[in-house]
Amino acid sequence: MIGKMALAGCLLATGLGLVAPLAIAAGGSDTCVATPTEAPPTDCRKPIDTDTRDIPGADEAVARALRLVGGHGYYQLCARLAANIWGRPRAGYFSAAEQWRQMVAAGNARAGDRKPPVGALVFWETGGPYGHVAVYVGDGRVVSNDIGDRVPGEGGVYLVAFGLIESQWSATYLGWAPPIYSTT
């Protein structure tokens, strides 16, 4: 972990475009990712049995999410924030909307289900091409970016009520999916 944080610090110092919170949430491999033109590899294991409501690692992810609350640097980077919460350096998807589409196509999405398990990725359609994703942390709350920014471009990380994304941004809730990222 120290090596990853040192590497992230060096990359930040050289200006290679990494976001500062990455050093906090660094961890895991990033081999099961998609590009805008291809799907993730088919050998990616699902982290949960989607017939249950338990997500292994959710307690650690929620603890990481709560440590990120109050931070900045995630302006329009909701998919990266969600991935960082789950210990990944990036989502591996072009956008939250693309991630949702791939979760639906793979049969991993729970469309319209407003009772996600703790740690689930929750998705909204925002009227733009990118959509929005946040992480459900329980008690009707999500950790999300940008929703409480007082200054455009701030990229703040906030703990907010689940429904605030809809009421403040006029977004349409799509559903939830498990955090499917690389398992190696």
Short mmCIF file of N, CA, C and O in Angstrom, two decimals, residues 3-118:
data_model
loop_
_atom_site.label_atom_id
_atom_site.label_comp_id
_atom_site.label_asym_id
_atom_site.label_seq_id
_atom_site.Cartn_x
_atom_site.Cartn_y
_atom_site.Cartn_z
N GLY A 3 3.81 1.58 -1.23
CA GLY A 3 4.36 1.71 -2.58
C GLY A 3 3.37 2.33 -3.54
O GLY A 3 3.72 3.17 -4.37
N LYS A 4 2.10 1.92 -3.46
CA LYS A 4 1.08 2.48 -4.34
C LYS A 4 0.87 3.96 -4.05
O LYS A 4 0.69 4.75 -4.96
N MET A 5 0.88 4.31 -2.76
CA MET A 5 0.68 5.71 -2.40
C MET A 5 1.87 6.55 -2.88
O MET A 5 1.70 7.66 -3.37
N ALA A 6 3.08 6.01 -2.75
CA ALA A 6 4.27 6.73 -3.21
C ALA A 6 4.22 6.90 -4.71
O ALA A 6 4.51 7.98 -5.24
N LEU A 7 3.82 5.84 -5.44
CA LEU A 7 3.71 5.93 -6.89
C LEU A 7 2.67 6.98 -7.28
O LEU A 7 2.92 7.80 -8.16
N ALA A 8 1.51 6.95 -6.60
CA ALA A 8 0.48 7.93 -6.90
C ALA A 8 0.99 9.35 -6.65
O ALA A 8 0.74 10.26 -7.44
N GLY A 9 1.74 9.52 -5.56
CA GLY A 9 2.30 10.85 -5.26
C GLY A 9 3.27 11.30 -6.32
O GLY A 9 3.27 12.45 -6.74
N CYS A 10 4.13 10.39 -6.79
CA CYS A 10 5.08 10.72 -7.86
C CYS A 10 4.35 11.10 -9.14
O CYS A 10 4.71 12.05 -9.83
N LEU A 11 3.30 10.32 -9.48
CA LEU A 11 2.55 10.62 -10.69
C LEU A 11 1.84 11.95 -10.58
O LEU A 11 1.76 12.70 -11.55
N LEU A 12 1.33 12.26 -9.39
CA LEU A 12 0.69 13.56 -9.19
C LEU A 12 1.71 14.68 -9.36
O LEU A 12 1.42 15.70 -9.98
N ALA A 13 2.89 14.48 -8.80
CA ALA A 13 3.92 15.52 -8.88
C ALA A 13 4.37 15.75 -10.31
O ALA A 13 4.74 16.86 -10.68
N THR A 14 4.30 14.71 -11.14
CA THR A 14 4.73 14.87 -12.52
C THR A 14 3.60 15.37 -13.41
O THR A 14 3.80 15.57 -14.60
N GLY A 15 2.40 15.52 -12.84
CA GLY A 15 1.30 16.09 -13.61
C GLY A 15 0.69 15.13 -14.62
O GLY A 15 0.22 15.55 -15.66
N LEU A 16 0.67 13.85 -14.34
CA LEU A 16 0.10 12.90 -15.29
C LEU A 16 -1.41 12.77 -15.18
O LEU A 16 -2.00 11.87 -15.73
N GLY A 17 -2.04 13.69 -14.49
CA GLY A 17 -3.49 13.76 -14.50
C GLY A 17 -4.21 12.87 -13.51
O GLY A 17 -5.40 12.68 -13.63
N LEU A 18 -3.54 12.31 -12.54
CA LEU A 18 -4.25 11.52 -11.55
C LEU A 18 -4.92 12.45 -10.55
O LEU A 18 -4.48 13.55 -10.30
N VAL A 19 -5.98 11.97 -9.97
CA VAL A 19 -6.73 12.74 -9.00
C VAL A 19 -6.16 12.44 -7.61
O VAL A 19 -5.91 11.29 -7.27
N ALA A 20 -5.98 13.44 -6.78
CA ALA A 20 -5.39 13.28 -5.46
C ALA A 20 -6.04 12.20 -4.61
O ALA A 20 -5.35 11.44 -3.96
N PRO A 21 -7.38 12.06 -4.59
CA PRO A 21 -7.97 11.03 -3.74
C PRO A 21 -7.56 9.61 -4.13
O PRO A 21 -7.76 8.68 -3.37
N LEU A 22 -7.00 9.42 -5.29
CA LEU A 22 -6.56 8.10 -5.70
C LEU A 22 -5.56 7.54 -4.70
O LEU A 22 -5.59 6.35 -4.39
N ALA A 23 -4.70 8.37 -4.17
CA ALA A 23 -3.71 7.89 -3.21
C ALA A 23 -4.37 7.35 -1.96
O ALA A 23 -3.89 6.40 -1.36
N ILE A 24 -5.50 7.90 -1.59
CA ILE A 24 -6.22 7.44 -0.41
C ILE A 24 -6.87 6.09 -0.68
O ILE A 24 -6.87 5.21 0.15
N ALA A 25 -7.41 5.92 -1.87
CA ALA A 25 -8.20 4.74 -2.17
C ALA A 25 -7.45 3.72 -3.01
O ALA A 25 -8.05 2.79 -3.50
N ALA A 26 -6.16 3.89 -3.21
CA ALA A 26 -5.41 2.98 -4.08
C ALA A 26 -5.51 1.55 -3.58
O ALA A 26 -5.51 1.30 -2.40
N GLY A 27 -5.58 0.65 -4.52
CA GLY A 27 -5.62 -0.76 -4.15
C GLY A 27 -6.21 -1.57 -5.26
O GLY A 27 -6.93 -1.08 -6.11
N GLY A 28 -5.89 -2.85 -5.28
CA GLY A 28 -6.48 -3.75 -6.24
C GLY A 28 -5.86 -3.63 -7.61
O GLY A 28 -5.10 -2.73 -7.91
N SER A 29 -6.19 -4.57 -8.44
CA SER A 29 -5.73 -4.62 -9.81
C SER A 29 -6.79 -3.99 -10.69
O SER A 29 -7.90 -3.78 -10.28
N ASP A 30 -6.45 -3.74 -11.91
CA ASP A 30 -7.35 -3.05 -12.82
C ASP A 30 -7.41 -3.79 -14.15
O ASP A 30 -7.37 -3.18 -15.20
N THR A 31 -7.49 -5.11 -14.13
CA THR A 31 -7.40 -5.86 -15.37
C THR A 31 -8.73 -6.17 -16.02
O THR A 31 -8.76 -6.54 -17.17
N CYS A 32 -9.84 -6.07 -15.34
CA CYS A 32 -11.15 -6.37 -15.92
C CYS A 32 -11.88 -5.07 -16.19
O CYS A 32 -12.86 -4.76 -15.53
N VAL A 33 -11.40 -4.32 -17.14
CA VAL A 33 -11.98 -3.02 -17.42
C VAL A 33 -12.40 -2.97 -18.88
O VAL A 33 -11.93 -3.72 -19.71
N ALA A 34 -13.29 -2.06 -19.18
CA ALA A 34 -13.75 -1.87 -20.54
C ALA A 34 -13.27 -0.53 -21.06
O ALA A 34 -12.98 0.37 -20.31
N THR A 35 -13.18 -0.43 -22.36
CA THR A 35 -12.90 0.84 -23.00
C THR A 35 -14.20 1.29 -23.65
O THR A 35 -15.17 0.53 -23.68
N PRO A 36 -14.26 2.51 -24.20
CA PRO A 36 -15.50 2.94 -24.82
C PRO A 36 -15.96 2.03 -25.96
O PRO A 36 -17.13 2.03 -26.30
N THR A 37 -15.07 1.23 -26.53
CA THR A 37 -15.45 0.42 -27.68
C THR A 37 -15.47 -1.08 -27.41
O THR A 37 -15.76 -1.86 -28.30
N GLU A 38 -15.16 -1.50 -26.18
CA GLU A 38 -15.17 -2.94 -25.91
C GLU A 38 -15.70 -3.22 -24.51
O GLU A 38 -15.64 -2.39 -23.62
N ALA A 39 -16.22 -4.42 -24.34
CA ALA A 39 -16.75 -4.85 -23.05
C ALA A 39 -15.61 -5.38 -22.19
O ALA A 39 -14.54 -5.72 -22.71
N PRO A 40 -15.82 -5.47 -20.87
CA PRO A 40 -14.79 -6.06 -20.02
C PRO A 40 -14.56 -7.52 -20.43
O PRO A 40 -15.45 -8.16 -20.98
N PRO A 41 -13.39 -8.07 -20.14
CA PRO A 41 -13.14 -9.47 -20.46
C PRO A 41 -14.18 -10.38 -19.82
O PRO A 41 -14.70 -10.09 -18.75
N THR A 42 -14.51 -11.48 -20.48
CA THR A 42 -15.55 -12.37 -19.97
C THR A 42 -15.11 -13.19 -18.78
O THR A 42 -15.93 -13.83 -18.14
N ASP A 43 -13.82 -13.20 -18.46
CA ASP A 43 -13.35 -14.00 -17.33
C ASP A 43 -13.38 -13.24 -16.01
O ASP A 43 -12.87 -13.72 -15.01
N CYS A 44 -13.99 -12.05 -15.97
CA CYS A 44 -14.11 -11.31 -14.72
C CYS A 44 -15.12 -12.02 -13.83
O CYS A 44 -16.24 -12.28 -14.24
N ARG A 45 -14.71 -12.34 -12.61
CA ARG A 45 -15.62 -12.99 -11.68
C ARG A 45 -16.54 -11.96 -11.06
O ARG A 45 -16.15 -10.85 -10.80
N LYS A 46 -17.77 -12.38 -10.79
CA LYS A 46 -18.71 -11.52 -10.08
C LYS A 46 -18.33 -11.53 -8.61
O LYS A 46 -18.06 -12.58 -8.05
N PRO A 47 -18.32 -10.37 -7.93
CA PRO A 47 -17.93 -10.35 -6.52
C PRO A 47 -19.02 -10.85 -5.59
O PRO A 47 -18.77 -11.08 -4.44
N ILE A 48 -20.25 -10.98 -6.07
CA ILE A 48 -21.33 -11.46 -5.21
C ILE A 48 -22.22 -12.39 -5.98
O ILE A 48 -22.23 -12.42 -7.20
N ASP A 49 -22.99 -13.16 -5.24
CA ASP A 49 -24.09 -13.93 -5.82
C ASP A 49 -25.24 -12.94 -5.89
O ASP A 49 -25.76 -12.50 -4.86
N THR A 50 -25.65 -12.56 -7.09
CA THR A 50 -26.64 -11.48 -7.22
C THR A 50 -28.04 -11.91 -6.79
O THR A 50 -28.95 -11.11 -6.82
N ASP A 51 -28.20 -13.17 -6.35
CA ASP A 51 -29.48 -13.59 -5.80
C ASP A 51 -29.55 -13.30 -4.30
O ASP A 51 -30.57 -13.53 -3.67
N THR A 52 -28.46 -12.84 -3.71
CA THR A 52 -28.45 -12.50 -2.30
C THR A 52 -28.35 -10.99 -2.15
O THR A 52 -28.19 -10.27 -3.12
N ARG A 53 -28.43 -10.52 -0.93
CA ARG A 53 -28.33 -9.08 -0.68
C ARG A 53 -27.01 -8.72 -0.02
O ARG A 53 -26.82 -7.60 0.39
N ASP A 54 -26.08 -9.66 0.07
CA ASP A 54 -24.78 -9.42 0.70
C ASP A 54 -23.73 -9.10 -0.35
O ASP A 54 -23.64 -9.79 -1.35
N ILE A 55 -22.96 -8.09 -0.11
CA ILE A 55 -21.84 -7.78 -0.98
C ILE A 55 -20.57 -7.91 -0.17
O ILE A 55 -20.32 -7.10 0.73
N PRO A 56 -19.77 -8.94 -0.44
CA PRO A 56 -18.50 -9.09 0.29
C PRO A 56 -17.63 -7.84 0.13
O PRO A 56 -17.51 -7.29 -0.96
N GLY A 57 -17.05 -7.40 1.23
CA GLY A 57 -16.19 -6.23 1.20
C GLY A 57 -16.92 -4.91 1.37
O GLY A 57 -16.30 -3.85 1.36
N ALA A 58 -18.25 -4.97 1.52
CA ALA A 58 -19.02 -3.72 1.62
C ALA A 58 -18.63 -2.90 2.84
O ALA A 58 -18.57 -1.67 2.76
N ASP A 59 -18.34 -3.54 3.97
CA ASP A 59 -17.96 -2.79 5.17
C ASP A 59 -16.70 -1.96 4.92
O ASP A 59 -16.64 -0.79 5.29
N GLU A 60 -15.71 -2.57 4.27
CA GLU A 60 -14.47 -1.85 3.96
C GLU A 60 -14.72 -0.73 2.96
O GLU A 60 -14.18 0.36 3.08
N ALA A 61 -15.56 -1.00 1.97
CA ALA A 61 -15.87 0.01 0.96
C ALA A 61 -16.59 1.21 1.60
O ALA A 61 -16.28 2.36 1.29
N VAL A 62 -17.54 0.93 2.48
CA VAL A 62 -18.27 2.01 3.15
C VAL A 62 -17.32 2.82 4.02
O VAL A 62 -17.37 4.06 4.02
N ALA A 63 -16.44 2.15 4.73
CA ALA A 63 -15.46 2.87 5.55
C ALA A 63 -14.59 3.77 4.67
O ALA A 63 -14.33 4.93 5.01
N ARG A 64 -14.17 3.26 3.52
CA ARG A 64 -13.36 4.05 2.58
C ARG A 64 -14.18 5.23 2.06
O ARG A 64 -13.69 6.35 1.95
N ALA A 65 -15.45 4.98 1.74
CA ALA A 65 -16.33 6.04 1.23
C ALA A 65 -16.45 7.16 2.25
O ALA A 65 -16.34 8.35 1.91
N LEU A 66 -16.66 6.80 3.50
CA LEU A 66 -16.83 7.81 4.54
C LEU A 66 -15.54 8.59 4.79
O LEU A 66 -15.59 9.78 5.12
N ARG A 67 -14.39 7.95 4.59
CA ARG A 67 -13.12 8.68 4.70
C ARG A 67 -12.95 9.68 3.57
O ARG A 67 -12.30 10.71 3.74
N LEU A 68 -13.53 9.40 2.42
CA LEU A 68 -13.41 10.31 1.27
C LEU A 68 -14.35 11.51 1.38
O LEU A 68 -14.12 12.54 0.73
N VAL A 69 -15.43 11.38 2.18
CA VAL A 69 -16.39 12.48 2.34
C VAL A 69 -15.65 13.71 2.85
O VAL A 69 -14.86 13.64 3.78
N GLY A 70 -15.92 14.83 2.21
CA GLY A 70 -15.26 16.09 2.57
C GLY A 70 -14.07 16.39 1.67
O GLY A 70 -13.54 17.49 1.67
N GLY A 71 -13.64 15.38 0.90
CA GLY A 71 -12.54 15.58 -0.04
C GLY A 71 -13.01 16.25 -1.32
O GLY A 71 -14.20 16.55 -1.49
N HIS A 72 -12.08 16.49 -2.20
CA HIS A 72 -12.36 17.15 -3.48
C HIS A 72 -11.56 16.46 -4.58
O HIS A 72 -10.73 15.61 -4.31
N GLY A 73 -11.78 16.88 -5.82
CA GLY A 73 -11.02 16.36 -6.94
C GLY A 73 -11.77 15.37 -7.80
O GLY A 73 -11.18 14.69 -8.63
N TYR A 74 -13.08 15.26 -7.62
CA TYR A 74 -13.88 14.31 -8.39
C TYR A 74 -14.90 15.00 -9.29
O TYR A 74 -15.96 14.44 -9.57
N TYR A 75 -14.60 16.18 -9.78
CA TYR A 75 -15.56 16.90 -10.62
C TYR A 75 -15.89 16.06 -11.86
O TYR A 75 -15.02 15.70 -12.64
N GLN A 76 -17.15 15.73 -11.99
CA GLN A 76 -17.68 14.91 -13.09
C GLN A 76 -16.96 13.56 -13.21
O GLN A 76 -16.86 13.00 -14.29
N LEU A 77 -16.49 13.04 -12.09
CA LEU A 77 -15.79 11.75 -12.08
C LEU A 77 -16.48 10.77 -11.13
O LEU A 77 -15.85 10.12 -10.30
N CYS A 78 -17.79 10.65 -11.26
CA CYS A 78 -18.55 9.79 -10.36
C CYS A 78 -18.14 8.32 -10.48
O CYS A 78 -18.05 7.62 -9.47
N ALA A 79 -17.89 7.86 -11.70
CA ALA A 79 -17.50 6.45 -11.87
C ALA A 79 -16.14 6.19 -11.23
O ALA A 79 -15.92 5.12 -10.65
N ARG A 80 -15.24 7.15 -11.32
CA ARG A 80 -13.94 6.99 -10.67
C ARG A 80 -14.09 7.00 -9.15
O ARG A 80 -13.46 6.21 -8.46
N LEU A 81 -14.94 7.88 -8.63
CA LEU A 81 -15.17 7.90 -7.18
C LEU A 81 -15.71 6.55 -6.71
O LEU A 81 -15.21 5.99 -5.74
N ALA A 82 -16.70 6.02 -7.40
CA ALA A 82 -17.27 4.72 -7.02
C ALA A 82 -16.19 3.63 -7.07
O ALA A 82 -16.10 2.79 -6.17
N ALA A 83 -15.38 3.65 -8.11
CA ALA A 83 -14.30 2.66 -8.23
C ALA A 83 -13.29 2.84 -7.11
O ALA A 83 -12.85 1.85 -6.50
N ASN A 84 -12.93 4.08 -6.79
CA ASN A 84 -11.97 4.33 -5.71
C ASN A 84 -12.54 3.85 -4.37
O ASN A 84 -11.80 3.31 -3.54
N ILE A 85 -13.83 4.02 -4.17
CA ILE A 85 -14.47 3.54 -2.95
C ILE A 85 -14.30 2.02 -2.84
O ILE A 85 -14.09 1.50 -1.75
N TRP A 86 -14.35 1.36 -3.96
CA TRP A 86 -14.18 -0.09 -3.99
C TRP A 86 -12.72 -0.50 -4.17
O TRP A 86 -12.41 -1.64 -4.48
N GLY A 87 -11.78 0.44 -3.96
CA GLY A 87 -10.36 0.13 -3.96
C GLY A 87 -9.75 -0.02 -5.34
O GLY A 87 -8.69 -0.62 -5.47
N ARG A 88 -10.38 0.53 -6.34
CA ARG A 88 -9.88 0.46 -7.71
C ARG A 88 -9.45 1.84 -8.17
O ARG A 88 -10.08 2.83 -7.83
N PRO A 89 -8.39 1.94 -8.97
CA PRO A 89 -7.93 3.25 -9.40
C PRO A 89 -8.84 3.91 -10.44
O PRO A 89 -8.85 5.12 -10.57
N ARG A 90 -9.60 3.10 -11.17
CA ARG A 90 -10.54 3.67 -12.16
C ARG A 90 -11.65 2.66 -12.42
O ARG A 90 -11.51 1.49 -12.11
N ALA A 91 -12.73 3.15 -13.02
CA ALA A 91 -13.90 2.29 -13.23
C ALA A 91 -13.70 1.33 -14.39
O ALA A 91 -14.20 0.22 -14.36
N GLY A 92 -13.00 1.76 -15.42
CA GLY A 92 -12.84 0.92 -16.59
C GLY A 92 -13.99 1.04 -17.57
O GLY A 92 -14.08 0.25 -18.51
N TYR A 93 -14.86 2.01 -17.36
CA TYR A 93 -15.97 2.27 -18.26
C TYR A 93 -15.87 3.72 -18.72
O TYR A 93 -15.40 4.58 -17.97
N PHE A 94 -16.38 4.01 -19.89
CA PHE A 94 -16.34 5.36 -20.43
C PHE A 94 -17.14 6.34 -19.57
O PHE A 94 -16.77 7.49 -19.41
N SER A 95 -18.24 5.85 -18.99
CA SER A 95 -19.11 6.70 -18.18
C SER A 95 -19.97 5.83 -17.28
O SER A 95 -20.04 4.61 -17.45
N ALA A 96 -20.67 6.48 -16.36
CA ALA A 96 -21.62 5.75 -15.52
C ALA A 96 -22.73 5.16 -16.38
O ALA A 96 -23.19 4.04 -16.13
N ALA A 97 -23.16 5.89 -17.40
CA ALA A 97 -24.20 5.38 -18.30
C ALA A 97 -23.75 4.11 -19.00
O ALA A 97 -24.50 3.15 -19.12
N GLU A 98 -22.50 4.09 -19.46
CA GLU A 98 -21.96 2.90 -20.12
C GLU A 98 -21.84 1.75 -19.12
O GLU A 98 -22.15 0.60 -19.45
N GLN A 99 -21.41 2.04 -17.90
CA GLN A 99 -21.31 1.00 -16.88
C GLN A 99 -22.68 0.39 -16.63
O GLN A 99 -22.82 -0.83 -16.54
N TRP A 100 -23.70 1.22 -16.50
CA TRP A 100 -25.06 0.74 -16.29
C TRP A 100 -25.50 -0.15 -17.45
O TRP A 100 -26.03 -1.25 -17.24
N ARG A 101 -25.29 0.31 -18.68
CA ARG A 101 -25.67 -0.49 -19.85
C ARG A 101 -25.00 -1.85 -19.84
O ARG A 101 -25.62 -2.88 -20.15
N GLN A 102 -23.73 -1.89 -19.47
CA GLN A 102 -23.02 -3.17 -19.44
C GLN A 102 -23.52 -4.05 -18.30
O GLN A 102 -23.58 -5.28 -18.44
N MET A 103 -23.89 -3.46 -17.16
CA MET A 103 -24.45 -4.24 -16.07
C MET A 103 -25.80 -4.84 -16.49
O MET A 103 -26.10 -6.00 -16.19
N VAL A 104 -26.61 -4.07 -17.21
CA VAL A 104 -27.89 -4.56 -17.71
C VAL A 104 -27.66 -5.70 -18.70
O VAL A 104 -28.26 -6.78 -18.60
N ALA A 105 -26.76 -5.49 -19.66
CA ALA A 105 -26.48 -6.49 -20.69
C ALA A 105 -25.96 -7.80 -20.09
O ALA A 105 -26.26 -8.88 -20.59
N ALA A 106 -25.19 -7.70 -19.01
CA ALA A 106 -24.62 -8.89 -18.37
C ALA A 106 -25.58 -9.53 -17.37
O ALA A 106 -25.26 -10.57 -16.78
N GLY A 107 -26.74 -8.93 -17.17
CA GLY A 107 -27.71 -9.48 -16.22
C GLY A 107 -27.37 -9.18 -14.77
O GLY A 107 -27.88 -9.84 -13.86
N ASN A 108 -26.55 -8.18 -14.52
CA ASN A 108 -26.13 -7.83 -13.16
C ASN A 108 -26.88 -6.65 -12.56
O ASN A 108 -26.65 -6.30 -11.42
N ALA A 109 -27.72 -6.01 -13.34
CA ALA A 109 -28.44 -4.82 -12.88
C ALA A 109 -29.76 -5.20 -12.22
O ALA A 109 -30.39 -6.18 -12.61
N ARG A 110 -30.15 -4.42 -11.25
CA ARG A 110 -31.45 -4.57 -10.61
C ARG A 110 -32.24 -3.29 -10.89
O ARG A 110 -32.31 -2.38 -10.07
N ALA A 111 -32.80 -3.22 -12.09
CA ALA A 111 -33.50 -2.02 -12.55
C ALA A 111 -34.68 -1.68 -11.65
O ALA A 111 -35.48 -2.56 -11.30
N GLY A 112 -34.75 -0.41 -11.26
CA GLY A 112 -35.86 0.11 -10.49
C GLY A 112 -35.89 -0.28 -9.02
O GLY A 112 -36.71 0.23 -8.27
N ASP A 113 -35.03 -1.17 -8.58
CA ASP A 113 -35.01 -1.63 -7.19
C ASP A 113 -34.46 -0.53 -6.30
O ASP A 113 -33.29 -0.18 -6.37
N ARG A 114 -35.32 0.04 -5.46
CA ARG A 114 -34.93 1.14 -4.57
C ARG A 114 -34.46 0.67 -3.21
O ARG A 114 -34.37 1.46 -2.27
N LYS A 115 -34.15 -0.60 -3.09
CA LYS A 115 -33.62 -1.13 -1.83
C LYS A 115 -32.29 -1.84 -2.10
O LYS A 115 -32.19 -3.06 -1.96
N PRO A 116 -31.28 -1.06 -2.48
CA PRO A 116 -29.98 -1.69 -2.78
C PRO A 116 -29.31 -2.17 -1.50
O PRO A 116 -29.54 -1.61 -0.42
N PRO A 117 -28.47 -3.19 -1.61
CA PRO A 117 -27.68 -3.59 -0.46
C PRO A 117 -26.58 -2.58 -0.19
O PRO A 117 -26.17 -1.83 -1.10
N VAL A 118 -26.10 -2.54 1.02
CA VAL A 118 -24.99 -1.65 1.38
C VAL A 118 -23.80 -1.99 0.47
O VAL A 118 -23.46 -3.15 0.27
#
